[in-house]
Amino acid sequence: MSSYTVAIVGAGPAGYFAAQALQNLQSDELSFSIDIIERLPTPWGLVRSGVAPDHPKIKTVAKVFEKIATAGNVRLFANVELGKDLSIEDLKARYDAVVIATGTSQGRTLGIPGEDLPGSMSAANFVPWYNAHPDFKDESVDLSTSTAVVIGAGNVAMDVARMLALEPSELDLTDTAEHAIDALKASAVRTVIISARRGAEHAAFTSPELRELPKLEHTNVIIEKKDIDSALARVGENIEKDVKSNLEAMALIAEQVPAGHERTMKFQFLATPKEIRGTGKVEEIVFTKTGTEEEFSIKCGLVITAIGYEAIPLAGIPYKNGKVVNTDGRVEENLYVVGWAKRGPSGVIGTNKSDSSDVMKLLVEDLKEPKPHTDIADLLSGATVVSQGHWEAINAAEVAAGEAKGKPRVKSVAREELLLLGKL
Ligand code: NAP
């Protein structure tokens, strides 16, 4: 029987699925002790701080994470930061293998003039703000404008636009951060424009997300029929299945008669952002009609860019083009990468299951003689470590606080508050 130690850095979906893959690869001859190291005091990554709060079904995958976490060979070291409390070299020296699962948390930028004005922000800040991520609780989100523009035609842009255009009382029974519910209730935003630089046939939305939009009870959703007709004309007969399904979903929206609600979410296509203008804050955004010199502008006080993410580099790990340099998840000796840090920011949560599983098979192929087991506890004397037990106390307290209000949970936003809930 060979027993190996593996450190997984990052307690998000890719990290848990890597642990699960290792559990599944165990046999009479092979076993693993897995330590999951997480910078935040709470695990679950994007399932906690990315998935839109009005999509609670997507979050049920957390039950799978907890099953993996409590299977007997996994320990959680949350509130422990690589680069501060521990180095990658510490981990590589002590564990048989180290798996980076830290995602891509920084928003890509447009690189246009005015992008730094107050009122212009990235979805990479807005999404964790409404999801009670401790690092974004004090984010300044100016909702005093009547019109907001969201740049990008992916599911993150759609989440952001929906959150801005929903009747905020629809969030009362969700786990949206309480500060965000208050701000959204006071919001002056009534029109949200989702802006795509290419035609509808190239939109990166997925059709289930488009198909749920007509079900919004208090928001007009507007797509111009001419935009779908011209997209259909451009794609012609040999239309891909996903594109067909997307265009059908958009055509259904285009056929709807606007319901006369106070709030509107509107799609625009073939609009390339050129400049954000304003004196001291965002006042308008200028576009060109894609492929032409023709300019037009939209008066607005808020621009949110949702155009993809890149990794924030960690010391001692090679990065290029916003991700960790790797070949099929192998980085260098006993160092591996999974998830968005490996392949870039694409795919849904479930995509990480097969991806992590493929990389863990390679990790097992590469294993040599097990190293003598050593603990990392001696390195962490200065850190307040949140263990699985502490996290379970935090989780139970949040769920109990939610029960009283009919919500799945009430998230605590401050690190100190989370540590107190964990009885630390
Ligand atoms: P995405 O799907 O890659 O979409 C990014 C969008 O940004 C594309 O429309 C892209 O347009 C646009 N874009 C990129 N650079 C731009 C620029 N310089 N100017 C204007 N537009 C630009 O990324 P995402 O929305 O961040 O989502 C990431 C992944 O998470 C996706 O796989 C998504 O499906 C998934 N996700 C899923 C859900 C869900 O299942 N409910 C929710 C959220 C996210 P071009 O195509 O022209 O480059």
Tab-separated table of C-alpha atoms and ligand atoms in Angstrom:
chain	number	residue	atom	x	y	z
A	1	MET	CA	0.000	0.000	0.000
A	2	SER	CA	1.427	3.419	-0.986
A	3	SER	CA	0.063	6.460	0.781
A	4	TYR	CA	0.616	9.906	-0.759
A	5	THR	CA	-0.034	13.467	0.397
A	6	VAL	CA	-1.534	16.034	-1.956
A	7	ALA	CA	-2.075	19.748	-1.322
A	8	ILE	CA	-4.828	21.422	-3.321
A	9	VAL	CA	-4.672	25.217	-3.321
A	10	GLY	CA	-8.145	26.705	-3.783
A	11	ALA	CA	-11.407	25.345	-2.351
A	12	GLY	CA	-13.571	26.052	-5.386
A	13	PRO	CA	-15.240	23.602	-7.775
A	14	ALA	CA	-12.003	22.626	-9.572
A	15	GLY	CA	-10.260	21.978	-6.234
A	16	TYR	CA	-13.064	19.829	-4.824
A	17	PHE	CA	-13.409	17.891	-8.081
A	18	ALA	CA	-9.630	17.243	-8.002
A	19	ALA	CA	-10.011	15.853	-4.455
A	20	GLN	CA	-12.957	13.730	-5.596
A	21	ALA	CA	-10.952	12.386	-8.547
A	22	LEU	CA	-8.130	11.389	-6.180
A	23	GLN	CA	-10.647	9.698	-3.876
A	24	ASN	CA	-11.994	7.751	-6.855
A	25	LEU	CA	-8.475	6.690	-7.897
A	26	GLN	CA	-7.765	5.110	-4.494
A	27	SER	CA	-7.416	1.339	-4.364
A	28	ASP	CA	-6.034	-1.399	-2.107
A	29	GLU	CA	-2.543	-0.319	-3.258
A	30	LEU	CA	-2.998	3.461	-3.345
A	31	SER	CA	-4.328	6.035	-0.899
A	32	PHE	CA	-4.243	9.825	-0.537
A	33	SER	CA	-4.249	12.313	2.328
A	34	ILE	CA	-5.522	15.572	0.876
A	35	ASP	CA	-5.126	19.051	2.365
A	36	ILE	CA	-7.187	21.819	0.767
A	37	ILE	CA	-5.710	25.279	1.325
A	38	GLU	CA	-7.972	28.294	0.827
A	39	ARG	CA	-7.264	32.019	1.138
A	40	LEU	CA	-10.787	32.954	2.287
A	41	PRO	CA	-12.283	31.870	5.621
A	42	THR	CA	-14.963	29.998	3.621
A	43	PRO	CA	-14.713	27.317	0.916
A	44	TRP	CA	-16.785	26.674	-2.291
A	45	GLY	CA	-15.157	29.365	-4.490
A	46	LEU	CA	-17.440	30.574	-7.257
A	47	VAL	CA	-20.350	28.532	-5.918
A	48	ARG	CA	-20.395	30.937	-2.980
A	49	SER	CA	-19.098	34.137	-4.526
A	50	GLY	CA	-19.791	33.824	-8.270
A	51	VAL	CA	-23.047	32.013	-9.025
A	52	ALA	CA	-25.952	34.448	-9.217
A	53	PRO	CA	-28.073	34.338	-6.038
A	54	ASP	CA	-31.281	33.970	-8.078
A	55	HIS	CA	-29.872	30.651	-9.390
A	56	PRO	CA	-30.019	28.585	-6.169
A	57	LYS	CA	-30.238	25.250	-8.022
A	58	ILE	CA	-26.690	25.698	-9.387
A	59	LYS	CA	-25.467	26.054	-5.792
A	60	THR	CA	-26.753	22.622	-4.744
A	61	VAL	CA	-23.418	21.224	-6.013
A	62	ALA	CA	-22.052	22.426	-2.649
A	63	LYS	CA	-23.585	19.248	-1.170
A	64	VAL	CA	-21.184	17.243	-3.351
A	65	PHE	CA	-18.270	19.381	-2.099
A	66	GLU	CA	-19.232	18.687	1.519
A	67	LYS	CA	-19.434	14.947	0.817
A	68	ILE	CA	-15.913	15.057	-0.640
A	69	ALA	CA	-14.704	17.170	2.314
A	70	THR	CA	-16.031	14.727	4.915
A	71	ALA	CA	-15.069	11.461	3.210
A	72	GLY	CA	-12.256	10.935	5.732
A	73	ASN	CA	-9.054	11.779	3.873
A	74	VAL	CA	-9.531	15.527	3.311
A	75	ARG	CA	-8.579	18.380	5.656
A	76	LEU	CA	-9.509	22.030	5.114
A	77	PHE	CA	-7.008	24.812	5.861
A	78	ALA	CA	-9.058	27.916	5.083
A	79	ASN	CA	-8.048	31.497	5.880
A	80	VAL	CA	-4.522	30.464	4.814
A	81	GLU	CA	-2.901	32.432	2.032
A	82	LEU	CA	-0.273	31.127	-0.334
A	83	GLY	CA	2.472	33.725	-0.596
A	84	LYS	CA	1.745	35.052	2.919
A	85	ASP	CA	1.282	32.162	5.344
A	86	LEU	CA	2.928	29.541	3.111
A	87	SER	CA	4.978	29.476	-0.071
A	88	ILE	CA	4.618	27.208	-3.059
A	89	GLU	CA	8.121	25.901	-2.262
A	90	ASP	CA	6.931	24.880	1.264
A	91	LEU	CA	4.138	22.854	-0.288
A	92	LYS	CA	6.231	21.288	-3.049
A	93	ALA	CA	8.842	20.186	-0.504
A	94	ARG	CA	6.334	18.605	1.902
A	95	TYR	CA	3.670	17.076	-0.315
A	96	ASP	CA	4.015	14.402	-2.979
A	97	ALA	CA	2.019	16.634	-5.312
A	98	VAL	CA	0.565	20.155	-5.289
A	99	VAL	CA	-2.492	21.141	-7.323
A	100	ILE	CA	-3.222	24.788	-8.089
A	101	ALA	CA	-6.977	25.443	-8.300
A	102	THR	CA	-7.049	29.179	-7.711
A	103	GLY	CA	-9.158	30.194	-10.716
A	104	THR	CA	-9.018	33.481	-12.571
A	105	SER	CA	-10.327	36.237	-10.379
A	106	GLN	CA	-9.254	39.418	-12.136
A	107	GLY	CA	-11.518	41.014	-14.741
A	108	ARG	CA	-10.162	41.651	-18.242
A	109	THR	CA	-10.277	45.287	-19.222
A	110	LEU	CA	-11.347	46.989	-22.458
A	111	GLY	CA	-8.288	49.254	-22.648
A	112	ILE	CA	-10.354	52.242	-23.803
A	113	PRO	CA	-10.187	55.854	-22.561
A	114	GLY	CA	-12.366	56.594	-19.528
A	115	GLU	CA	-12.382	53.011	-18.250
A	116	ASP	CA	-10.936	54.204	-14.921
A	117	LEU	CA	-13.695	56.763	-14.259
A	118	PRO	CA	-15.855	56.208	-11.162
A	119	GLY	CA	-18.982	54.410	-12.362
A	120	SER	CA	-16.973	52.068	-14.604
A	121	MET	CA	-16.231	48.709	-13.019
A	122	SER	CA	-15.591	45.077	-13.781
A	123	ALA	CA	-18.014	42.221	-13.194
A	124	ALA	CA	-15.046	40.707	-11.322
A	125	ASN	CA	-15.778	43.320	-8.607
A	126	PHE	CA	-19.545	43.689	-8.975
A	127	VAL	CA	-20.368	39.949	-8.749
A	128	PRO	CA	-18.403	39.255	-5.523
A	129	TRP	CA	-19.885	42.497	-4.076
A	130	TYR	CA	-23.460	41.206	-4.390
A	131	ASN	CA	-22.340	37.748	-3.271
A	132	ALA	CA	-20.845	38.941	0.058
A	133	HIS	CA	-17.188	38.215	-0.724
A	134	PRO	CA	-15.258	39.775	2.202
A	135	ASP	CA	-12.730	41.509	-0.084
A	136	PHE	CA	-15.466	43.340	-2.018
A	137	LYS	CA	-17.881	44.365	0.739
A	138	ASP	CA	-16.760	48.010	0.566
A	139	GLU	CA	-16.803	48.198	-3.248
A	140	SER	CA	-18.301	51.468	-4.417
A	141	VAL	CA	-21.275	50.661	-6.670
A	142	ASP	CA	-23.042	53.771	-7.921
A	143	LEU	CA	-26.663	52.902	-8.648
A	144	SER	CA	-27.873	56.516	-8.770
A	145	THR	CA	-28.167	56.447	-12.577
A	146	SER	CA	-31.248	55.466	-14.585
A	147	THR	CA	-29.241	53.612	-17.268
A	148	ALA	CA	-26.513	51.008	-16.871
A	149	VAL	CA	-24.550	49.388	-19.697
A	150	VAL	CA	-23.065	45.900	-19.365
A	151	ILE	CA	-20.318	45.086	-21.874
A	152	GLY	CA	-20.016	41.460	-23.009
A	153	ALA	CA	-22.329	38.779	-24.391
A	154	GLY	CA	-21.567	35.919	-22.010
A	155	ASN	CA	-23.400	34.409	-19.054
A	156	VAL	CA	-21.586	36.656	-16.586
A	157	ALA	CA	-22.860	39.749	-18.447
A	158	MET	CA	-26.327	38.203	-18.338
A	159	ASP	CA	-26.087	37.537	-14.552
A	160	VAL	CA	-24.936	41.110	-13.958
A	161	ALA	CA	-27.671	42.610	-16.151
A	162	ARG	CA	-30.355	40.453	-14.515
A	163	MET	CA	-29.231	41.433	-11.016
A	164	LEU	CA	-29.427	45.113	-12.000
A	165	ALA	CA	-32.773	44.805	-13.795
A	166	LEU	CA	-34.648	42.526	-11.394
A	167	GLU	CA	-37.295	43.903	-9.080
A	168	PRO	CA	-35.040	43.777	-5.969
A	169	SER	CA	-37.719	42.280	-3.709
A	170	GLU	CA	-37.239	39.133	-5.850
A	171	LEU	CA	-33.882	38.842	-4.067
A	172	ASP	CA	-35.398	38.908	-0.566
A	173	LEU	CA	-35.515	35.126	-0.343
A	174	THR	CA	-32.025	34.585	-1.806
A	175	ASP	CA	-28.567	34.647	-0.219
A	176	THR	CA	-27.642	37.956	-1.894
A	177	ALA	CA	-25.468	40.057	0.446
A	178	GLU	CA	-27.728	42.185	2.634
A	179	HIS	CA	-25.728	45.326	1.718
A	180	ALA	CA	-26.406	44.590	-1.979
A	181	ILE	CA	-30.148	44.041	-1.448
A	182	ASP	CA	-30.325	47.401	0.350
A	183	ALA	CA	-28.381	49.139	-2.428
A	184	LEU	CA	-30.441	47.499	-5.187
A	185	LYS	CA	-33.681	48.502	-3.448
A	186	ALA	CA	-32.470	52.104	-3.469
A	187	SER	CA	-31.224	51.805	-7.068
A	188	ALA	CA	-32.368	54.319	-9.685
A	189	VAL	CA	-31.404	51.955	-12.523
A	190	ARG	CA	-34.403	51.218	-14.737
A	191	THR	CA	-32.763	50.393	-18.076
A	192	VAL	CA	-29.920	47.911	-18.443
A	193	ILE	CA	-28.320	47.482	-21.862
A	194	ILE	CA	-26.295	44.336	-22.546
A	195	SER	CA	-23.872	45.197	-25.309
A	196	ALA	CA	-22.234	42.640	-27.633
A	197	ARG	CA	-19.426	43.585	-29.990
A	198	ARG	CA	-20.425	40.932	-32.539
A	199	GLY	CA	-23.729	39.725	-33.976
A	200	ALA	CA	-26.267	37.597	-32.083
A	201	GLU	CA	-24.940	34.460	-33.800
A	202	HIS	CA	-21.634	34.898	-31.929
A	203	ALA	CA	-23.098	35.571	-28.492
A	204	ALA	CA	-21.564	33.418	-25.752
A	205	PHE	CA	-24.793	33.201	-23.711
A	206	THR	CA	-26.109	29.671	-23.321
A	207	SER	CA	-29.682	28.962	-24.324
A	208	PRO	CA	-31.046	27.820	-20.901
A	209	GLU	CA	-30.036	31.240	-19.530
A	210	LEU	CA	-31.723	33.001	-22.465
A	211	ARG	CA	-34.842	30.866	-22.144
A	212	GLU	CA	-35.391	31.871	-18.534
A	213	LEU	CA	-35.450	35.604	-19.323
A	214	PRO	CA	-39.101	35.729	-20.488
A	215	LYS	CA	-40.022	34.302	-17.076
A	216	LEU	CA	-38.827	37.486	-15.335
A	217	GLU	CA	-41.987	38.798	-13.727
A	218	HIS	CA	-41.164	42.473	-13.355
A	219	THR	CA	-38.726	43.236	-16.181
A	220	ASN	CA	-39.244	43.904	-19.889
A	221	VAL	CA	-36.662	41.981	-21.923
A	222	ILE	CA	-36.057	43.459	-25.353
A	223	ILE	CA	-34.232	42.009	-28.336
A	224	GLU	CA	-34.784	43.605	-31.741
A	225	LYS	CA	-36.198	41.130	-34.264
A	226	LYS	CA	-34.036	42.654	-37.007
A	227	ASP	CA	-30.902	41.686	-35.031
A	228	ILE	CA	-31.972	38.034	-35.022
A	229	ASP	CA	-33.110	38.081	-38.657
A	230	SER	CA	-29.768	39.499	-39.804
A	231	ALA	CA	-27.886	36.951	-37.650
A	232	LEU	CA	-29.903	34.139	-39.246
A	233	ALA	CA	-29.141	35.549	-42.704
A	234	ARG	CA	-25.419	35.642	-41.909
A	235	VAL	CA	-25.240	32.062	-40.623
A	236	GLY	CA	-27.229	30.593	-43.520
A	237	GLU	CA	-28.151	26.913	-43.752
A	238	ASN	CA	-25.212	25.243	-42.002
A	239	ILE	CA	-26.009	26.532	-38.574
A	240	GLU	CA	-24.368	24.921	-35.528
A	241	LYS	CA	-26.701	23.294	-33.000
A	242	ASP	CA	-25.817	25.635	-30.103
A	243	VAL	CA	-26.060	28.741	-32.274
A	244	LYS	CA	-29.440	27.582	-33.602
A	245	SER	CA	-30.721	27.001	-30.080
A	246	ASN	CA	-29.451	30.414	-28.937
A	247	LEU	CA	-30.984	32.250	-31.891
A	248	GLU	CA	-34.290	30.441	-31.367
A	249	ALA	CA	-34.286	31.499	-27.705
A	250	MET	CA	-33.491	35.084	-28.715
A	251	ALA	CA	-36.192	35.027	-31.418
A	252	LEU	CA	-38.753	34.029	-28.780
A	253	ILE	CA	-37.758	37.071	-26.722
A	254	ALA	CA	-37.856	39.301	-29.819
A	255	GLU	CA	-41.429	38.191	-30.559
A	256	GLN	CA	-42.661	39.174	-27.090
A	257	VAL	CA	-44.696	42.313	-26.723
A	258	PRO	CA	-42.940	44.443	-24.054
A	259	ALA	CA	-45.029	44.102	-20.908
A	260	GLY	CA	-44.826	47.731	-19.774
A	261	HIS	CA	-42.864	47.054	-16.603
A	262	GLU	CA	-40.874	49.825	-14.973
A	263	ARG	CA	-37.595	47.944	-15.506
A	264	THR	CA	-36.065	46.995	-18.845
A	265	MET	CA	-33.189	44.794	-19.950
A	266	LYS	CA	-32.242	45.398	-23.572
A	267	PHE	CA	-29.728	43.662	-25.851
A	268	GLN	CA	-27.647	45.486	-28.438
A	269	PHE	CA	-25.375	43.801	-30.974
A	270	LEU	CA	-22.490	44.839	-33.213
A	271	ALA	CA	-21.403	47.632	-30.872
A	272	THR	CA	-17.676	48.101	-30.201
A	273	PRO	CA	-16.902	50.183	-27.089
A	274	LYS	CA	-14.674	53.121	-28.034
A	275	GLU	CA	-14.583	55.508	-25.093
A	276	ILE	CA	-16.234	56.147	-21.750
A	277	ARG	CA	-16.811	59.848	-21.162
A	278	GLY	CA	-17.680	61.987	-18.188
A	279	THR	CA	-16.448	64.721	-15.875
A	280	GLY	CA	-15.330	63.040	-12.670
A	281	LYS	CA	-17.639	60.054	-13.298
A	282	VAL	CA	-19.198	58.041	-16.102
A	283	GLU	CA	-21.745	60.047	-18.096
A	284	GLU	CA	-21.824	58.260	-21.441
A	285	ILE	CA	-20.253	55.473	-23.416
A	286	VAL	CA	-19.321	55.860	-27.057
A	287	PHE	CA	-19.487	52.893	-29.456
A	288	THR	CA	-18.724	52.342	-33.088
A	289	LYS	CA	-20.998	50.117	-35.129
A	290	THR	CA	-18.710	47.105	-35.401
A	291	GLY	CA	-16.886	47.023	-38.714
A	292	THR	CA	-17.700	50.672	-39.495
A	293	GLU	CA	-16.513	54.138	-38.411
A	294	GLU	CA	-20.069	55.077	-37.489
A	295	GLU	CA	-20.291	56.270	-33.879
A	296	PHE	CA	-23.152	56.399	-31.444
A	297	SER	CA	-23.327	56.943	-27.715
A	298	ILE	CA	-25.498	56.027	-24.759
A	299	LYS	CA	-25.968	58.302	-21.760
A	300	CYS	CA	-25.418	56.222	-18.640
A	301	GLY	CA	-23.881	56.483	-15.171
A	302	LEU	CA	-22.704	52.894	-14.786
A	303	VAL	CA	-20.676	50.671	-17.117
A	304	ILE	CA	-19.876	47.116	-16.038
A	305	THR	CA	-17.473	45.087	-18.157
A	306	ALA	CA	-18.000	41.311	-18.223
A	307	ILE	CA	-15.503	40.337	-20.902
A	308	GLY	CA	-13.640	37.479	-19.254
A	309	TYR	CA	-11.114	36.970	-16.484
A	310	GLU	CA	-7.437	36.348	-15.920
A	311	ALA	CA	-5.476	34.837	-13.060
A	312	ILE	CA	-3.753	36.974	-10.463
A	313	PRO	CA	-0.211	35.516	-10.501
A	314	LEU	CA	1.028	33.700	-7.400
A	315	ALA	CA	4.773	33.847	-6.601
A	316	GLY	CA	6.735	30.801	-7.742
A	317	ILE	CA	4.221	29.695	-10.402
A	318	PRO	CA	4.700	30.452	-14.134
A	319	TYR	CA	1.891	32.423	-15.849
A	320	LYS	CA	1.191	33.441	-19.436
A	321	ASN	CA	-1.934	34.951	-21.034
A	322	GLY	CA	-3.782	35.090	-17.727
A	323	LYS	CA	-3.343	31.397	-16.874
A	324	VAL	CA	-0.759	29.043	-15.396
A	325	VAL	CA	1.702	27.738	-18.008
A	326	ASN	CA	0.926	24.016	-18.281
A	327	THR	CA	0.703	21.012	-20.551
A	328	ASP	CA	-2.561	19.162	-19.919
A	329	GLY	CA	-2.418	20.347	-16.299
A	330	ARG	CA	1.252	19.456	-15.668
A	331	VAL	CA	3.213	22.575	-14.628
A	332	GLU	CA	6.560	21.273	-13.365
A	333	GLU	CA	7.744	18.463	-11.140
A	334	ASN	CA	5.032	17.608	-8.579
A	335	LEU	CA	3.055	20.750	-9.502
A	336	TYR	CA	-0.282	20.604	-11.350
A	337	VAL	CA	-3.071	23.004	-12.246
A	338	VAL	CA	-6.819	22.488	-12.735
A	339	GLY	CA	-9.879	24.611	-13.534
A	340	TRP	CA	-9.886	28.154	-14.893
A	341	ALA	CA	-6.265	28.728	-13.753
A	342	LYS	CA	-5.379	25.881	-16.156
A	343	ARG	CA	-7.594	26.409	-19.187
A	344	GLY	CA	-8.836	29.984	-18.843
A	345	PRO	CA	-12.258	31.259	-17.820
A	346	SER	CA	-14.636	29.061	-19.776
A	347	GLY	CA	-17.104	26.329	-19.053
A	348	VAL	CA	-19.713	25.752	-16.389
A	349	ILE	CA	-19.087	24.305	-12.912
A	350	GLY	CA	-19.551	20.729	-14.141
A	351	THR	CA	-16.846	21.207	-16.809
A	352	ASN	CA	-14.322	21.136	-13.971
A	353	LYS	CA	-15.255	17.590	-13.011
A	354	SER	CA	-13.881	15.887	-16.112
A	355	ASP	CA	-11.067	18.427	-16.386
A	356	SER	CA	-9.833	17.821	-12.814
A	357	SER	CA	-10.269	14.073	-13.239
A	358	ASP	CA	-8.049	14.041	-16.371
A	359	VAL	CA	-5.294	15.965	-14.580
A	360	MET	CA	-5.445	13.749	-11.468
A	361	LYS	CA	-4.922	10.664	-13.678
A	362	LEU	CA	-1.694	12.252	-14.959
A	363	LEU	CA	-0.679	13.133	-11.395
A	364	VAL	CA	-1.087	9.495	-10.384
A	365	GLU	CA	0.937	8.330	-13.429
A	366	ASP	CA	3.783	10.650	-12.328
A	367	LEU	CA	3.919	9.528	-8.666
A	368	LYS	CA	7.257	8.264	-7.364
A	369	GLU	CA	8.190	6.959	-3.885
A	370	PRO	CA	5.993	8.642	-1.243
A	371	LYS	CA	7.734	11.380	0.774
A	372	PRO	CA	7.792	11.005	4.560
A	373	HIS	CA	4.513	12.507	5.820
A	374	THR	CA	5.008	15.936	7.394
A	375	ASP	CA	2.404	18.341	8.640
A	376	ILE	CA	2.108	21.992	7.609
A	377	ALA	CA	0.785	22.963	11.059
A	378	ASP	CA	4.250	24.166	12.176
A	379	LEU	CA	4.290	26.638	9.271
A	380	LEU	CA	0.905	28.052	10.205
A	381	SER	CA	1.518	29.212	13.778
A	382	GLY	CA	0.779	32.816	12.738
A	383	ALA	CA	-2.448	32.020	10.880
A	384	THR	CA	-5.989	31.563	12.223
A	385	VAL	CA	-6.826	28.378	10.364
A	386	VAL	CA	-10.468	27.620	9.569
A	387	SER	CA	-10.760	23.829	9.635
A	388	GLN	CA	-13.643	21.761	8.244
A	389	GLY	CA	-15.156	21.758	11.758
A	390	HIS	CA	-14.941	25.546	12.010
A	391	TRP	CA	-16.422	25.907	8.537
A	392	GLU	CA	-19.302	23.611	9.476
A	393	ALA	CA	-20.020	25.918	12.437
A	394	ILE	CA	-19.953	28.971	10.123
A	395	ASN	CA	-22.188	27.205	7.615
A	396	ALA	CA	-24.691	26.127	10.284
A	397	ALA	CA	-24.837	29.651	11.741
A	398	GLU	CA	-25.425	31.230	8.321
A	399	VAL	CA	-28.126	28.706	7.429
A	400	ALA	CA	-29.817	29.199	10.815
A	401	ALA	CA	-29.776	32.990	10.343
A	402	GLY	CA	-31.345	32.444	6.904
A	403	GLU	CA	-34.087	30.144	8.186
A	404	ALA	CA	-35.542	32.918	10.317
A	405	LYS	CA	-35.929	35.037	7.162
A	406	GLY	CA	-36.940	32.317	4.702
A	407	LYS	CA	-33.569	32.502	2.900
A	408	PRO	CA	-31.106	29.679	2.162
A	409	ARG	CA	-28.579	31.519	4.375
A	410	VAL	CA	-27.520	34.953	5.486
A	411	LYS	CA	-23.894	35.359	4.484
A	412	SER	CA	-21.522	37.136	6.799
A	413	VAL	CA	-19.319	39.559	4.929
A	414	ALA	CA	-16.542	40.447	7.322
A	415	ARG	CA	-13.668	38.055	7.931
A	416	GLU	CA	-13.753	38.710	11.699
A	417	GLU	CA	-17.482	37.958	11.762
A	418	LEU	CA	-16.918	34.677	9.895
A	419	LEU	CA	-14.151	33.689	12.321
A	420	LEU	CA	-16.454	34.416	15.262
A	421	LEU	CA	-19.166	32.218	13.739
A	422	GLY	CA	-16.519	29.510	13.424
A	423	LYS	CA	-15.801	30.028	17.165
A	424	LEU	CA	-12.233	31.088	16.415
B	1	NAP	P1	-17.535	34.360	-21.983
B	1	NAP	O1	-18.647	33.388	-22.054
B	1	NAP	O2	-16.224	34.015	-22.583
B	1	NAP	O3	-18.051	35.735	-22.636
B	1	NAP	C1	-17.226	36.850	-22.714
B	1	NAP	C2	-17.878	37.885	-23.619
B	1	NAP	O4	-17.066	39.054	-23.592
B	1	NAP	C3	-18.002	37.457	-25.079
B	1	NAP	O5	-19.259	37.855	-25.551
B	1	NAP	C4	-16.885	38.257	-25.756
B	1	NAP	O6	-17.159	38.600	-27.083
B	1	NAP	C5	-16.900	39.512	-24.919
B	1	NAP	N1	-15.656	40.277	-25.040
B	1	NAP	C6	-14.387	39.836	-24.841
B	1	NAP	N2	-13.517	40.835	-25.038
B	1	NAP	C7	-14.253	41.921	-25.383
B	1	NAP	C8	-13.932	43.260	-25.720
B	1	NAP	N3	-12.655	43.678	-25.723
B	1	NAP	N4	-14.939	44.113	-26.028
B	1	NAP	C9	-16.212	43.703	-26.010
B	1	NAP	N5	-16.599	42.440	-25.698
B	1	NAP	C10	-15.618	41.568	-25.394
B	1	NAP	O7	-17.167	34.762	-20.470
B	1	NAP	P2	-18.032	34.972	-19.148
B	1	NAP	O8	-19.351	35.583	-19.417
B	1	NAP	O9	-17.085	35.663	-18.236
B	1	NAP	O10	-18.285	33.490	-18.629
B	1	NAP	C11	-17.210	32.620	-18.296
B	1	NAP	C12	-17.708	31.191	-18.270
B	1	NAP	O11	-18.561	30.989	-17.154
B	1	NAP	C13	-18.514	30.817	-19.501
B	1	NAP	O12	-18.198	29.530	-19.917
B	1	NAP	C14	-19.945	30.904	-18.999
B	1	NAP	O13	-20.865	30.108	-19.704
B	1	NAP	C15	-19.779	30.423	-17.578
B	1	NAP	N6	-20.909	30.911	-16.757
B	1	NAP	C16	-22.021	30.132	-16.689
B	1	NAP	C17	-23.123	30.568	-15.987
B	1	NAP	C18	-24.338	29.716	-15.954
B	1	NAP	O14	-24.299	28.563	-16.341
B	1	NAP	N7	-25.457	30.208	-15.526
B	1	NAP	C19	-23.102	31.802	-15.340
B	1	NAP	C20	-21.952	32.581	-15.423
B	1	NAP	C21	-20.854	32.134	-16.138
B	1	NAP	P3	-16.392	37.875	-28.327
B	1	NAP	O15	-17.064	36.545	-28.453
B	1	NAP	O16	-16.625	38.796	-29.436
B	1	NAP	O17	-14.946	37.743	-27.892
